Coordinates of C-alpha atoms in Angstrom, one line a residue:
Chain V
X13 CA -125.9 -69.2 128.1
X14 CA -128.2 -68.4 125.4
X15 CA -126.1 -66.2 122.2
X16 CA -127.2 -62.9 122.0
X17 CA -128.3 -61.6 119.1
X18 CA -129.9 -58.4 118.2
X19 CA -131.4 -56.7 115.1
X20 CA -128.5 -55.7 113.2
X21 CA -128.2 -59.3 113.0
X22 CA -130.9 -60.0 110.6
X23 CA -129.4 -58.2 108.1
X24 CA -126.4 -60.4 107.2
X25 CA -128.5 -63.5 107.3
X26 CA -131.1 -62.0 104.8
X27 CA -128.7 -61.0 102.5
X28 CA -127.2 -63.8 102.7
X29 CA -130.7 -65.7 102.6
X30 CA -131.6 -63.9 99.3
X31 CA -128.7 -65.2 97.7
X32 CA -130.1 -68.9 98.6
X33 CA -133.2 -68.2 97.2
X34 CA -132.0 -66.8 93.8
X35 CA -129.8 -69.8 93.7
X36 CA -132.8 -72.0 93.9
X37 CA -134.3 -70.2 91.0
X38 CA -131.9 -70.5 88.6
X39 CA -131.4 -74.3 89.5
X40 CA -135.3 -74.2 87.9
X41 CA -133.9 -73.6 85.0
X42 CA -132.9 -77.4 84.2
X43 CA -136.4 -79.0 84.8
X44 CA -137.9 -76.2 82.6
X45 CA -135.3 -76.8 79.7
X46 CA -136.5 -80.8 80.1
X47 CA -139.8 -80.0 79.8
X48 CA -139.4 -77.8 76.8
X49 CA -136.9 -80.5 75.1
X50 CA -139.8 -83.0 76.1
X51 CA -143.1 -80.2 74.8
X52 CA -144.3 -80.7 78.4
X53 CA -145.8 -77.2 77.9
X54 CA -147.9 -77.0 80.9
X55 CA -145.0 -78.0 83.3
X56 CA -142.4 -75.8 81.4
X57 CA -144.7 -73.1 82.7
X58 CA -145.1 -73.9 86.2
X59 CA -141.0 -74.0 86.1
X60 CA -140.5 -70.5 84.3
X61 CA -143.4 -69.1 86.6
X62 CA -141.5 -70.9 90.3
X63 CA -138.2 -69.9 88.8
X64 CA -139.1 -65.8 88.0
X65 CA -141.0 -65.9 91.8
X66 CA -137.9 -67.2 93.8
X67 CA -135.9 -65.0 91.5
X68 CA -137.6 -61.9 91.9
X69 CA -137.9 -62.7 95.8
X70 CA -134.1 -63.6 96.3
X71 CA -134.1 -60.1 94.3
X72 CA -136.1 -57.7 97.0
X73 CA -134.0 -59.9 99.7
X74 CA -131.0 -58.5 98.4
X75 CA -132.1 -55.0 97.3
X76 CA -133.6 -54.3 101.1
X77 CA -130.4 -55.9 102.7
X78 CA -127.7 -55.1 100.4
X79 CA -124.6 -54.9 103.1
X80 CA -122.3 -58.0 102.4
X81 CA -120.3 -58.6 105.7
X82 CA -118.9 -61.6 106.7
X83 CA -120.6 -64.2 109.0
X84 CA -120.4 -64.8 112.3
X85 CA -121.3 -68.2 113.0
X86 CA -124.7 -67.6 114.9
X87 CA -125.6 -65.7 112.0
X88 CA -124.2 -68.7 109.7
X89 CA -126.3 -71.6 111.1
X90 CA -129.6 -69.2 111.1
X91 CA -128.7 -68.6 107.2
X92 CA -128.8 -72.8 107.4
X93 CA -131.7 -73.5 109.0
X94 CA -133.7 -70.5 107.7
X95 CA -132.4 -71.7 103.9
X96 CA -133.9 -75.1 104.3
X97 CA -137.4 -74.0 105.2
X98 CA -137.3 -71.5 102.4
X99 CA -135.8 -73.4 99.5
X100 CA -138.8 -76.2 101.1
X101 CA -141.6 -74.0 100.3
X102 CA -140.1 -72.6 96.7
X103 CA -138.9 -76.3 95.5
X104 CA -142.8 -77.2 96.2
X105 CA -144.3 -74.5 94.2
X106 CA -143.6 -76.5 90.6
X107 CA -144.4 -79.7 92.4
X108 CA -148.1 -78.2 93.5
X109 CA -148.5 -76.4 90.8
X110 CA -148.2 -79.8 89.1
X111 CA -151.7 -81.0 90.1
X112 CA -149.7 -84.4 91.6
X113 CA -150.3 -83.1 95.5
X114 CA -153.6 -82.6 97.8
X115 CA -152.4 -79.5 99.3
X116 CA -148.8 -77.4 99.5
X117 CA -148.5 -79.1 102.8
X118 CA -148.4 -82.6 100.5
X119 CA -146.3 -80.8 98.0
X120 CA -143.7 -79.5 100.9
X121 CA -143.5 -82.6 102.4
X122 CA -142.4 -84.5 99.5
X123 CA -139.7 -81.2 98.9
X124 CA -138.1 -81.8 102.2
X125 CA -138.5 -85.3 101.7
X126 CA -135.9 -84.4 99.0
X127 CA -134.0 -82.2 99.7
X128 CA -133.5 -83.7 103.3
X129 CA -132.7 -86.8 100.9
X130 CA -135.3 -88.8 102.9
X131 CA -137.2 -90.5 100.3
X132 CA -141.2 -90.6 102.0
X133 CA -143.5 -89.9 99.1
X134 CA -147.0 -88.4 99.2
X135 CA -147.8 -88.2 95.5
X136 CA -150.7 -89.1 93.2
X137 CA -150.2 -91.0 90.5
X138 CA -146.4 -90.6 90.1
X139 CA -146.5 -93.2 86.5
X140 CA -148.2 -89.8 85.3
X141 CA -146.1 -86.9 86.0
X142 CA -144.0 -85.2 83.7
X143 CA -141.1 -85.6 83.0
X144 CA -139.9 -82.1 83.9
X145 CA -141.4 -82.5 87.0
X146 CA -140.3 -85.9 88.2
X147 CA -137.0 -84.5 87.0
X148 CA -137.3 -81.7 89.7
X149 CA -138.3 -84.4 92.4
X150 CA -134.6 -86.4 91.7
X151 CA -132.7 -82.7 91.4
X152 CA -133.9 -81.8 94.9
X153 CA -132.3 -85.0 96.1
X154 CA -129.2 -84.4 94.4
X155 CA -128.7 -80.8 95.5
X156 CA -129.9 -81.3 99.2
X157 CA -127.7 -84.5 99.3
X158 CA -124.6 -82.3 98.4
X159 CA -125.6 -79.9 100.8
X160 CA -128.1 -76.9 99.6
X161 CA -125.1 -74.6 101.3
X162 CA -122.7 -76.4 99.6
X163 CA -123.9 -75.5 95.9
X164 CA -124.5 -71.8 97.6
X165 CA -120.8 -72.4 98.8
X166 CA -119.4 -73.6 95.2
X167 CA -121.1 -70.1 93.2
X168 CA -122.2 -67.4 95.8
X169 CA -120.6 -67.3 99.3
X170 CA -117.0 -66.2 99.5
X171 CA -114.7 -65.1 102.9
X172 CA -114.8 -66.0 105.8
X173 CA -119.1 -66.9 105.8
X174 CA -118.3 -70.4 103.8
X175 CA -116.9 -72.0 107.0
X176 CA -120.1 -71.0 109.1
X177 CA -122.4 -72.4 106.7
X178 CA -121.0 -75.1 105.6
X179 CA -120.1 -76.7 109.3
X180 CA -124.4 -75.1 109.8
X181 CA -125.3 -77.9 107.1
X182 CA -124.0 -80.8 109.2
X183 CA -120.7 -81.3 107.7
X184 CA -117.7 -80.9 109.8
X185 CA -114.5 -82.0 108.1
X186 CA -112.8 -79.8 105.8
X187 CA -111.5 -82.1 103.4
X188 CA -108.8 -79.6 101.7
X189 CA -107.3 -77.1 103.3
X190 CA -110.0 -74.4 101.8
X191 CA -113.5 -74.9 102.5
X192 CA -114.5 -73.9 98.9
X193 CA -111.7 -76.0 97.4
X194 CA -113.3 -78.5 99.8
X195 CA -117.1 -77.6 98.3
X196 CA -115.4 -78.3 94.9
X197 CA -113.8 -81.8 95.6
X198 CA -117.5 -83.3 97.0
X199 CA -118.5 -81.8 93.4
X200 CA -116.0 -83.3 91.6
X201 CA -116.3 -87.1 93.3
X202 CA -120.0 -86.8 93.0
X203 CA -120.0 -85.9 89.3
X204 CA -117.5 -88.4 88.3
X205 CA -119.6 -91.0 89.6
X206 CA -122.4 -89.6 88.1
X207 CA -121.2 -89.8 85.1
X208 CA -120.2 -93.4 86.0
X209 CA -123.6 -94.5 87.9
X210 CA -125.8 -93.0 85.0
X211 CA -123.7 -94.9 82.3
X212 CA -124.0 -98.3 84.4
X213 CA -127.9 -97.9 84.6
X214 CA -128.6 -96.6 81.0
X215 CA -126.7 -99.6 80.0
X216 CA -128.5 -102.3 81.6
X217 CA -132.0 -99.8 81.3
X218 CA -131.1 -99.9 77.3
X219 CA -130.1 -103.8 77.4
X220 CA -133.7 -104.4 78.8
X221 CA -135.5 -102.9 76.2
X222 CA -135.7 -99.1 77.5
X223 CA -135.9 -96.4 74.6
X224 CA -132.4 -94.9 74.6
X225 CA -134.2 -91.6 76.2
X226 CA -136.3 -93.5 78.6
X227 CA -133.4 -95.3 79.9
X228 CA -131.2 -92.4 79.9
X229 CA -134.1 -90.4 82.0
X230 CA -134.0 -93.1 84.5
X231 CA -130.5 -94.2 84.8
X232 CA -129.9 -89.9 85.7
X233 CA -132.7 -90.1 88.3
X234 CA -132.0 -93.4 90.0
X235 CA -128.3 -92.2 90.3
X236 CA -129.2 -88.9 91.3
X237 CA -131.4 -90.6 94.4
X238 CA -129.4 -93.5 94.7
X239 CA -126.2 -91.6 95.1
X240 CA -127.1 -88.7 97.3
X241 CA -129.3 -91.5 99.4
X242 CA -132.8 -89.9 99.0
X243 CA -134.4 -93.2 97.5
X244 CA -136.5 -91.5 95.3
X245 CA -137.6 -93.5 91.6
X246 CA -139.3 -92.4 88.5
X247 CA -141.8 -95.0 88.8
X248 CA -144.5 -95.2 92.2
X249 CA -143.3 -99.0 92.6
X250 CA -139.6 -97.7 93.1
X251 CA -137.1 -100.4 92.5
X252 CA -139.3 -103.5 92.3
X253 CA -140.6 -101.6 89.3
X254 CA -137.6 -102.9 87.4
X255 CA -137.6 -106.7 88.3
X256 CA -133.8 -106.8 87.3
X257 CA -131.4 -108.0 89.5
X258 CA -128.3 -106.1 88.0
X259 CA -130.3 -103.1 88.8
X260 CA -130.2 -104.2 92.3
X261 CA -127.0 -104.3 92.3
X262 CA -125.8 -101.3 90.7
X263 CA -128.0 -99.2 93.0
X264 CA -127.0 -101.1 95.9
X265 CA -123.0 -100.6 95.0
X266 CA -123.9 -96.7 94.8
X267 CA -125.6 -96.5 97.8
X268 CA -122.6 -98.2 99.6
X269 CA -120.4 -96.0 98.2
X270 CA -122.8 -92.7 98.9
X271 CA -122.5 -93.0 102.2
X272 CA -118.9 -93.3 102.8
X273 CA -117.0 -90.4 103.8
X274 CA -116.1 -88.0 101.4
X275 CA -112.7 -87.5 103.0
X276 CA -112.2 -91.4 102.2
X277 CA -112.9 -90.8 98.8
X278 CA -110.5 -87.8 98.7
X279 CA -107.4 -89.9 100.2
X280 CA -108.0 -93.1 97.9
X281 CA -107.9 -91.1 94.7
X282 CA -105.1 -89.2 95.8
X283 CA -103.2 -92.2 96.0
X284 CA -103.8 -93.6 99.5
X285 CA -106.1 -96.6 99.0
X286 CA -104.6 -98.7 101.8
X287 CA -107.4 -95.9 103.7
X288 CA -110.0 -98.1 102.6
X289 CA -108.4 -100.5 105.0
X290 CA -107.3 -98.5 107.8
X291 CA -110.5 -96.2 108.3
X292 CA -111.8 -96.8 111.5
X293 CA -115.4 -95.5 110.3
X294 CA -115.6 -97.9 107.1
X295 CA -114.5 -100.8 109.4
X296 CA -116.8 -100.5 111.4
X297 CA -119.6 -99.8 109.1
X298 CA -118.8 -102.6 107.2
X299 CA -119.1 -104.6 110.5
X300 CA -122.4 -102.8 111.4
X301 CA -124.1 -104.0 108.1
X302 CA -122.6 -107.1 108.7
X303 CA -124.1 -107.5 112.2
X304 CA -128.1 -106.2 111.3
X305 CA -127.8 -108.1 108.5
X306 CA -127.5 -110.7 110.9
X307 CA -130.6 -109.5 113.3
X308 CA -132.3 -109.4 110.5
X309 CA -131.2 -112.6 109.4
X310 CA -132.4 -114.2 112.9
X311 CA -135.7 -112.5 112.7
X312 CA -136.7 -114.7 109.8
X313 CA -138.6 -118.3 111.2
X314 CA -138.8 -121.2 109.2
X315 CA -140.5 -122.1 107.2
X316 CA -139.3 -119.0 105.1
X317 CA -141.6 -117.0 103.1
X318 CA -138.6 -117.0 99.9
X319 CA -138.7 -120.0 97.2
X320 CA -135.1 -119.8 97.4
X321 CA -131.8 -118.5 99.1
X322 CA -131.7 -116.0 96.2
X323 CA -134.8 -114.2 96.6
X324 CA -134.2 -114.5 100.4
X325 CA -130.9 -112.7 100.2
X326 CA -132.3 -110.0 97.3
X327 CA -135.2 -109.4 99.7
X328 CA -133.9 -108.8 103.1
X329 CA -130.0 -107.6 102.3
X330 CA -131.7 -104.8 99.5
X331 CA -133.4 -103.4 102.6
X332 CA -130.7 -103.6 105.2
X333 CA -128.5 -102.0 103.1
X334 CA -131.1 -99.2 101.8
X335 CA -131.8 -98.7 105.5
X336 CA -128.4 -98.5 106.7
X337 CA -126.8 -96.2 104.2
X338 CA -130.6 -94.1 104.5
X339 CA -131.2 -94.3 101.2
X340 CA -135.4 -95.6 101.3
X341 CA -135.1 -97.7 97.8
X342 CA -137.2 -100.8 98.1
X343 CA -137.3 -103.7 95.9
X344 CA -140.5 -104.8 97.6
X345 CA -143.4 -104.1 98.0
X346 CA -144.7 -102.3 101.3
X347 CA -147.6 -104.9 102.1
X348 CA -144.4 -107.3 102.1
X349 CA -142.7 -105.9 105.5
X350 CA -146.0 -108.1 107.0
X351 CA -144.4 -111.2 107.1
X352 CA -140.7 -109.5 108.3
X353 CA -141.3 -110.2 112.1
X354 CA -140.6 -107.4 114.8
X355 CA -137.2 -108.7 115.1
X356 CA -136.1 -108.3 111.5
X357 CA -138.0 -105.2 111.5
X358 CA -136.1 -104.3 115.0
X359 CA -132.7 -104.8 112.5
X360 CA -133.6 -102.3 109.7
X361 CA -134.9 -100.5 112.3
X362 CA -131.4 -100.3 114.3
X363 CA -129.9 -99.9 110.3
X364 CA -131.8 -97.2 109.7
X365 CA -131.3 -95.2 113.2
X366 CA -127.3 -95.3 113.0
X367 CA -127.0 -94.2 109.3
X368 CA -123.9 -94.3 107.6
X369 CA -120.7 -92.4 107.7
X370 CA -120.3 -88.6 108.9
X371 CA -119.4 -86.1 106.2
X372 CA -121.4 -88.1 103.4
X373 CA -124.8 -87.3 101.9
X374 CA -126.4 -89.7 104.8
X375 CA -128.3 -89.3 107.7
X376 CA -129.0 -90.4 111.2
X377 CA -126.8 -90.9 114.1
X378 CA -123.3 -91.6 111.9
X379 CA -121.5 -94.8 112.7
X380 CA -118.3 -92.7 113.4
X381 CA -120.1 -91.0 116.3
X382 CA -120.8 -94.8 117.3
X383 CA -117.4 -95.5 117.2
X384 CA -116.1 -92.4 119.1
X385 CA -118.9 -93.9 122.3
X386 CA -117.3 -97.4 121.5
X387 CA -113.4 -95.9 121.8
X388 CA -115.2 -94.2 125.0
X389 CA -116.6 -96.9 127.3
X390 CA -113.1 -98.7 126.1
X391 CA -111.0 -95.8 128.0
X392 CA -113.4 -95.5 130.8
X393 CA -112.5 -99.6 131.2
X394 CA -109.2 -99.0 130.9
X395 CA -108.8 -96.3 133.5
X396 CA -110.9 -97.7 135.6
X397 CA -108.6 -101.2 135.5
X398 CA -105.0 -99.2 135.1
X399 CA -103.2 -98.2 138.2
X400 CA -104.1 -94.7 139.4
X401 CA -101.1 -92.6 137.6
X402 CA -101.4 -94.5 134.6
X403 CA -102.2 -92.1 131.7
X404 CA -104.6 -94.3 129.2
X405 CA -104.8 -92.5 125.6
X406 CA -107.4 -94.2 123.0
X407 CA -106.7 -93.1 119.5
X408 CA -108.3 -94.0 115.9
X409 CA -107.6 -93.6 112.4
X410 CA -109.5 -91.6 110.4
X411 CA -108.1 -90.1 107.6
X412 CA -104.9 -89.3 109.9
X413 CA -104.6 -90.8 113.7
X414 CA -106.9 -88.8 116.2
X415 CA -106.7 -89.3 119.6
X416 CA -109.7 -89.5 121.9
X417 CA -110.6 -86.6 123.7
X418 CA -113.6 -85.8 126.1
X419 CA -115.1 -83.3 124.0
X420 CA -115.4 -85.5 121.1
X421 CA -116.9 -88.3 123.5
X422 CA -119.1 -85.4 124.4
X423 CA -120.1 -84.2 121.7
X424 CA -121.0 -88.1 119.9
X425 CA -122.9 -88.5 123.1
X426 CA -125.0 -85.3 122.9
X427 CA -126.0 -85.7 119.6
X428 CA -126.6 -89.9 119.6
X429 CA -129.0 -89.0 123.1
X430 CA -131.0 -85.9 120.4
X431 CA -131.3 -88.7 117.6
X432 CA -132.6 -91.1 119.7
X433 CA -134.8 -88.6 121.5
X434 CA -136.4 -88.0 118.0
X435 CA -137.1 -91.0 117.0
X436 CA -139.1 -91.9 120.1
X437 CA -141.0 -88.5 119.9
X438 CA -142.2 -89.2 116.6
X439 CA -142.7 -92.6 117.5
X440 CA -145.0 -91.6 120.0
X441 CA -147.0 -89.1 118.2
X442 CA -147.3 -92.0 115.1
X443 CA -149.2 -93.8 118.5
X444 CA -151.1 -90.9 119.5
X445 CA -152.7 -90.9 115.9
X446 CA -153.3 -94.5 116.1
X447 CA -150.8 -96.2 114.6
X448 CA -149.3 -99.6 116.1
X449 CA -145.6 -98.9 117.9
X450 CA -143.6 -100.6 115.8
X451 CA -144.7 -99.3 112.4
X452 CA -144.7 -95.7 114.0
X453 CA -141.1 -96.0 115.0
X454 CA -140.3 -97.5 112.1
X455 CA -141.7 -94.7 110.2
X456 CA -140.6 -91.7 112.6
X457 CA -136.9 -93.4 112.4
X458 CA -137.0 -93.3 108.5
X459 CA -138.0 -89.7 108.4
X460 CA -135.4 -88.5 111.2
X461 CA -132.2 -90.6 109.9
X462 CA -133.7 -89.5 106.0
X463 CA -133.8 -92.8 105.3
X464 CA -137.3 -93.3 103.0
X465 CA -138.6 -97.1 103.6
X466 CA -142.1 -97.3 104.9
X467 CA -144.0 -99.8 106.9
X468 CA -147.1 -97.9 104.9
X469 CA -148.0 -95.2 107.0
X470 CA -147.0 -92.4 104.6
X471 CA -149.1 -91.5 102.1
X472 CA -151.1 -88.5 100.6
X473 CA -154.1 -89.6 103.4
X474 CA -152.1 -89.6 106.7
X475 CA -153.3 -87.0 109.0
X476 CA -151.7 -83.5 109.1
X477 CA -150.3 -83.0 112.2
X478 CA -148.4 -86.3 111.7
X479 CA -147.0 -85.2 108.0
X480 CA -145.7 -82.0 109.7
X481 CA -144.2 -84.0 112.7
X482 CA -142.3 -86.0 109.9
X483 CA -141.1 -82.4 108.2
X484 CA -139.9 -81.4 111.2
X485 CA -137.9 -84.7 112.2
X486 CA -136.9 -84.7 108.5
X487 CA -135.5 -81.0 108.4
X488 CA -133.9 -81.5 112.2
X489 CA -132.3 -84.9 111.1
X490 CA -130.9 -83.7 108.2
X491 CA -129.1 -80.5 109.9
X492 CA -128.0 -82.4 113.2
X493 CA -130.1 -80.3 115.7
X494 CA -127.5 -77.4 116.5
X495 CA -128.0 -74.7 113.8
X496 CA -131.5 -75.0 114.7
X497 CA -131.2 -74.8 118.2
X498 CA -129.4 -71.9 117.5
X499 CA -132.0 -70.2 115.2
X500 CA -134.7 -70.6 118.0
X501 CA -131.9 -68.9 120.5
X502 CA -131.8 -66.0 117.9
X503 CA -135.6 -65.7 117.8
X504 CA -135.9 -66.2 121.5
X505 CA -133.2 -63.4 122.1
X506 CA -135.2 -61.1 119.3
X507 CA -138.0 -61.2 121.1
X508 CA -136.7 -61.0 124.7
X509 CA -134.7 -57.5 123.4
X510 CA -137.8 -56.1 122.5
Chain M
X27 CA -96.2 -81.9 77.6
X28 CA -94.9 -82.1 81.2
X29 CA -98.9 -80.3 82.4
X30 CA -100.4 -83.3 80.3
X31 CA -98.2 -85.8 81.9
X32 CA -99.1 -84.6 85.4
X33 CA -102.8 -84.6 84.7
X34 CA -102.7 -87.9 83.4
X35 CA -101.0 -89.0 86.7
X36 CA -104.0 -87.5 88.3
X37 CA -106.4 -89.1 86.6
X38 CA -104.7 -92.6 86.6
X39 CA -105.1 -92.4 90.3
X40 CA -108.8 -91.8 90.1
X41 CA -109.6 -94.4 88.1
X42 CA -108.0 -96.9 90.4
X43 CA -109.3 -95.2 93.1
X44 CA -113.0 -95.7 91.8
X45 CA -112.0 -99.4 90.5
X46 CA -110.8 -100.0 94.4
X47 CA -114.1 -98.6 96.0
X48 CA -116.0 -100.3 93.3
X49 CA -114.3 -103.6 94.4
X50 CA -114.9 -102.5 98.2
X51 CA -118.5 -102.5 97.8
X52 CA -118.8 -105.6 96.2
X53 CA -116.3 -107.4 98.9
X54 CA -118.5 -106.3 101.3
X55 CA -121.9 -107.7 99.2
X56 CA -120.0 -110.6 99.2
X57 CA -119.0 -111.0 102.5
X58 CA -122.9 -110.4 103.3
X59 CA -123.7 -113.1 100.9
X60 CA -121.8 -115.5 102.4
X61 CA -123.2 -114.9 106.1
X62 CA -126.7 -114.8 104.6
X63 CA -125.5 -118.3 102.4
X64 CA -124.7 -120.0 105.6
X65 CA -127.2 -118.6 108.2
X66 CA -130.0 -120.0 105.3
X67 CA -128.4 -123.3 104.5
X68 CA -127.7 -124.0 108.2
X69 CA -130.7 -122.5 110.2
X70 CA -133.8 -122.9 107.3
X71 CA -133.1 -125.5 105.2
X72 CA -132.1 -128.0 108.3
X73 CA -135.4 -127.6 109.8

C-alpha cells in the first residue's frame, strides 16, 4: 500500500529542509577562510557569495515553515532524499562558479560524486584549481561520507526526528543507545583518525620534499577522501601522482579501515578487541578481498605485463582493494585497465558491486547483507535435510549474537535484487550510448556502489543523459533505494489528493 | 584525580584499539601478499 501523505506534510519536511540547507552554508565557511589564508580572492568570493545564498534560502525555508514538530518517518526519509538533491545543487554553485566545469550539470555531477563519496570526476584542469576550491571538492566527501544527516543530526535535529533521518541516510545500527550520542561516536572515531591519517601523510608528503603547507594540504585531502571512501585527490593523476609506495600504503590501510563497521570500531576501543576476530561481517570481508583478489589474480595471462612481483602486486591489489572498500583511488593510469582482461576486470568488477561493510561510509550491496543470503541458503539446506519437526536456528555474531530471521533474509534479498538491478540499467544505457558492455558496467557499477575507478568513460565530454543516469544511480546507491521510493510515494500521493 | 584517572583509562583503550585495527589492516595486506606471492611465483614465472 502506498503511505498516504497529504499537505500538512510538507511543512515538517521544509522546515526541517531549511535547516539542511543553512547547515550547508555555514560549512562554506571553511573553504572561504582557506582561500582568504591562501589570497585566493576570486574563490574566497564565490564561497562568501554560495554561503550568503544557501544561507538566506535555508532562511525563507524556515521563516515560511516555522512549526517545529517531530518527524514521522515518511516525512523523515523525504527530508533525506529531498536534502541530498538540494545540498547537490548548492555544493556546485562554488564549484561552477569556479570556471573548472562546462556547465552546472558538470559542476553537480562532480558534487554528488562527492557527497555520494563516489569519486567520478568531470573537471578541467584540476592541477589549476584553487586551493579553496579543491578544498571544498575533499569537504563534500568528508561530510557526505559521515552522512549529510548525520552532521544535521550532531548540531540541528533534536527529538524524536533524529531516528527517522538518520536510519533515511542508510545507516541502520544505533551504535549507542541515543542516536545523537550515536551521531557523536562516528564523529569522534572519524576525527581521531583524521588526526592520525593526516599526520601519517604529511609525514611521508614532508619526507618527499613537499613544502610543509603543500604537504599538509594534501595529507588533509587524501585523508578526507581516502577515509570517507570518495577517492577524490588534489592532483588530476590521483594516486599515481605521487609515485610513493608508502603512500600506497597509508591510503590503502585507511580505506580498509573506512569501510569497517563503525559499531566494530565502537566495541574494539571500548575494550572488546577479540570483535575484530569474532565479527561475522569483517570475516567475511576479509575473505571476499581475499577471494577477488584471486579472480583478479587468474585474470592475468602470462607473459605478465609487470617487470616484477612488486609492481604486479602494487598494481592489481591497489585496485581491488580501492574497488572493494568503494573508495575510486587509482595508482594507475586509466589507459592501463587495457591490458586487465575481462576476467580481472570481471573481479574489480564483483569488488566494486558488493562494497564493504554496512553502517560505514561505503557503498554498494554491503558484504553483511551477503552474509545474511549466505546464513540463508545455509538454513534453507538445513531444513530441507533435518527431519520434519526439527527446529533449525542460524545465528551470527555481529557486535552481539543475532539470530536469523526471515525478515532479515528478506530484507538483504530485496535490496541485493535493487543493487544489482541498477547496475545492469546503467549498464545498459552506457550501451545505448555506445559504449562497449563491459566498460559500461564497469562504469555504471562504480557510480551505483560510489566507488570512483573508471574504465575512461567519465569525463567532462560524455553525453548528458548518461552523466545524469550516473547522478541518479550515484544519489540512489548512496541512500539504499527506500527513502527514495518513499519520496516518489509522497509525490505520487500529492498529486493523486489533488 | 580519580576523573583524570578514568579518562586516561579511556583513552588507553583507544590507542590500542587503533594500534589493533592498524595491525588488522596490515595482516590482511599481508595475507593478500602472500596469495598474490604464490599465485605469481607458481602460475607466471613457471611458464
Amino acid at each position: 500500500m502506498i503511505p498516504y501523505f497529504s499537505r500538512e506534510d510538507v511543512g515538517p519536511i521544509l522546515h526541517y529542509l531549511g535547516k539542511m540547507i543553512e547547515g550547508i552554508g555555514v560549512l562554506m565557511f571553511v573553504p572561504f577562510f582557506i582561500g582568504v589564508l591562501n589570497g585566493e580572492w576570486g574563490p574566497s568570493i564565490d564561497f562568501i557569495l554560495s554561503s550568503l545564498f544557501s544561507i538566506a534560502l535555508g532562511s525563507v525555508f524556515l521563516f515560511i515553515f516555522r512549526e517545529e514538530k517531530d518527524l514521522n518517518w515518511r516525512q523523515g526519509m523525504s527530508v533525506v532524499t529531498l536534502c541530498w538533491i538540494v545540498v547537490m545543487f548548492l555544493g556546485a554553485l562554488p564549484l561552477y562558479l569556479s570556471g573548472h566545469y562546462l556547465s552546472y550539470l558538470d559542476a553537480s555531477f562532480e558534487a554528488m560524486s562527492a557527497l555520494a563519496t563516489t569519486g567520478l570526476v568531470v573537471v578541467n584542469d584540476l592541477d589549476h584549481m584553487s586551493y579553496a576550491c579543491n578544498f571544498w571538492r575533499h569537504f563534500m566527501c568528508f561530510i557526505g561520507g559521515q552522512g549529510i544527516i548525520l552532521v544535521a543530526l550532531t548540531f540541528f535535529v533534536r527529538g524524536g526526528s533524529a531516528f527517522k533521518v538518520y536510519v533515511g541516510e542508510a545507516r541502520e545500527e544505533r551504535i549507542m543507545p541515543n542516536i545523537i550520542q550515536t551521531a557523536r561516536f562516528i564523529w569522534l572515531v572519524s576525527l581521531t583518525y583524521l588526526v592520525i591519517g593526516s599526520a601519517i601523510l604529511f609525514s611521508i608528503n614532508l619526507w618527499r620534499g613537499f613544502s610543509p603547507g603543500r604537504a599538509l594540504f594534501h595529507a588533509i585531502c587524501l585523508f578526507m577522501a581516502g577515509w570517507d571512501t570518495a577517492g577524490f585527490a588534489p592532483q588530476s593523476q590521483n594516486i599515481l601522482y605521487y609515485h610513493s609506495y608508502l603512500i600506497d600504503l597509508a591510503t590503502a590501510m585507511f580505506c580498509l579501515l573506512g569501510a569497517v563497521n563503525f559499531g566494530v570500531h565502537y566495541a574494539v576501543w571500548t575494550g572488546k578487541p577479540r570483535e575484530l576476530l569474532k565479527n561475522y561481517e569483517l570475516k567475511l570481508y576479509v575473505a571476499s578481498i581475499l577471494i577477488t583478489f584471486f579472480i583478479v589474480c587468474i585474470g592475468f595471462k602470462a607473459p605478465l605485463p609487470f617487470p616484477n612481483f612488486i609492481s604486479f602486486f602494487r598494481e592489481s591489489f591497489y585496485q581491488l582493494i580501492s574497488a572493494h572498500t568503494g573508495v575510486g583511488y587509482s595508482n594507475i593510469d586509466t589507459h592501463n585497465f587495457s591490458y586487465w582482461s575481462p576476467l580481472a576486470i570481471l573481479g574489480l568488477i564483483i569488488a566494486m558491486g558488493l562494497g564493504g561493510s554496512s553502517t560505514s561510509t561505503s557503498g554498494g550491496i554491503k558484504i553483511l547483507r551477503i552474509g545474511i543470503l549466505l546464513k540463508g541458503i545455509k538454513k534453507e539446506v538445513k531444513i530441507f535435510t533435518s527431519p520434519g519437526a526439527t527446529v533449525v536456528v542460524e545465528k551470527f555474531h555481529h557486535i552481539r549474537d543475532i539470530i536469523i530471521e526471515d525478515n532479515h533474509i528478506k530484507m538483504a534479498a530485496i535490496i541485493t535484487l535493487l543493487y544489482i538491478a541498477l547496475y545492469l540499467a546503467g549498464g545498459m544505457i552506457g550501451v545505448f550510448y555506445g559504449y562497449p558492455f563491459l566498460p559500461a558496467l564497469f562504469e555504471s557499477v562504480s557510480a551505483a556502489a560510489n566507488v570512483g575507478l573508471s574504465m575512461g568513460i567519465t569525463s567532462p565530454f560524455m553525453p548528458a543523459g548518461l552523466k545524469l543516469t550516473y547522478i541518479i544511480e550515484m544519489w540512489m546507491g548512496r541512500l539504499e533505494f527506500f527513502s527514495i521510493f518513499v519520496f516518489f510515494s509522497f509525490l505520487l500521493s500529492l498529486k493523486s489528493s489533488e | 584525580m580519580e576523573k583524570l584517572i578514568k579518562y586516561l583509562k579511556i583513552l588507553d583503550r583507544w590507542v590500542i584499539g587503533v594500534i589493533l585495527e592498524l595491525i588488522y589492516t596490515l595482516i590482511t595486506f599481508s595475507a593478500a601478499a602472500i596469495l598474490c606471492c604464490l599465485f605469481y611465483f607458481i602460475a607466471f614465472i613457471k611458464k
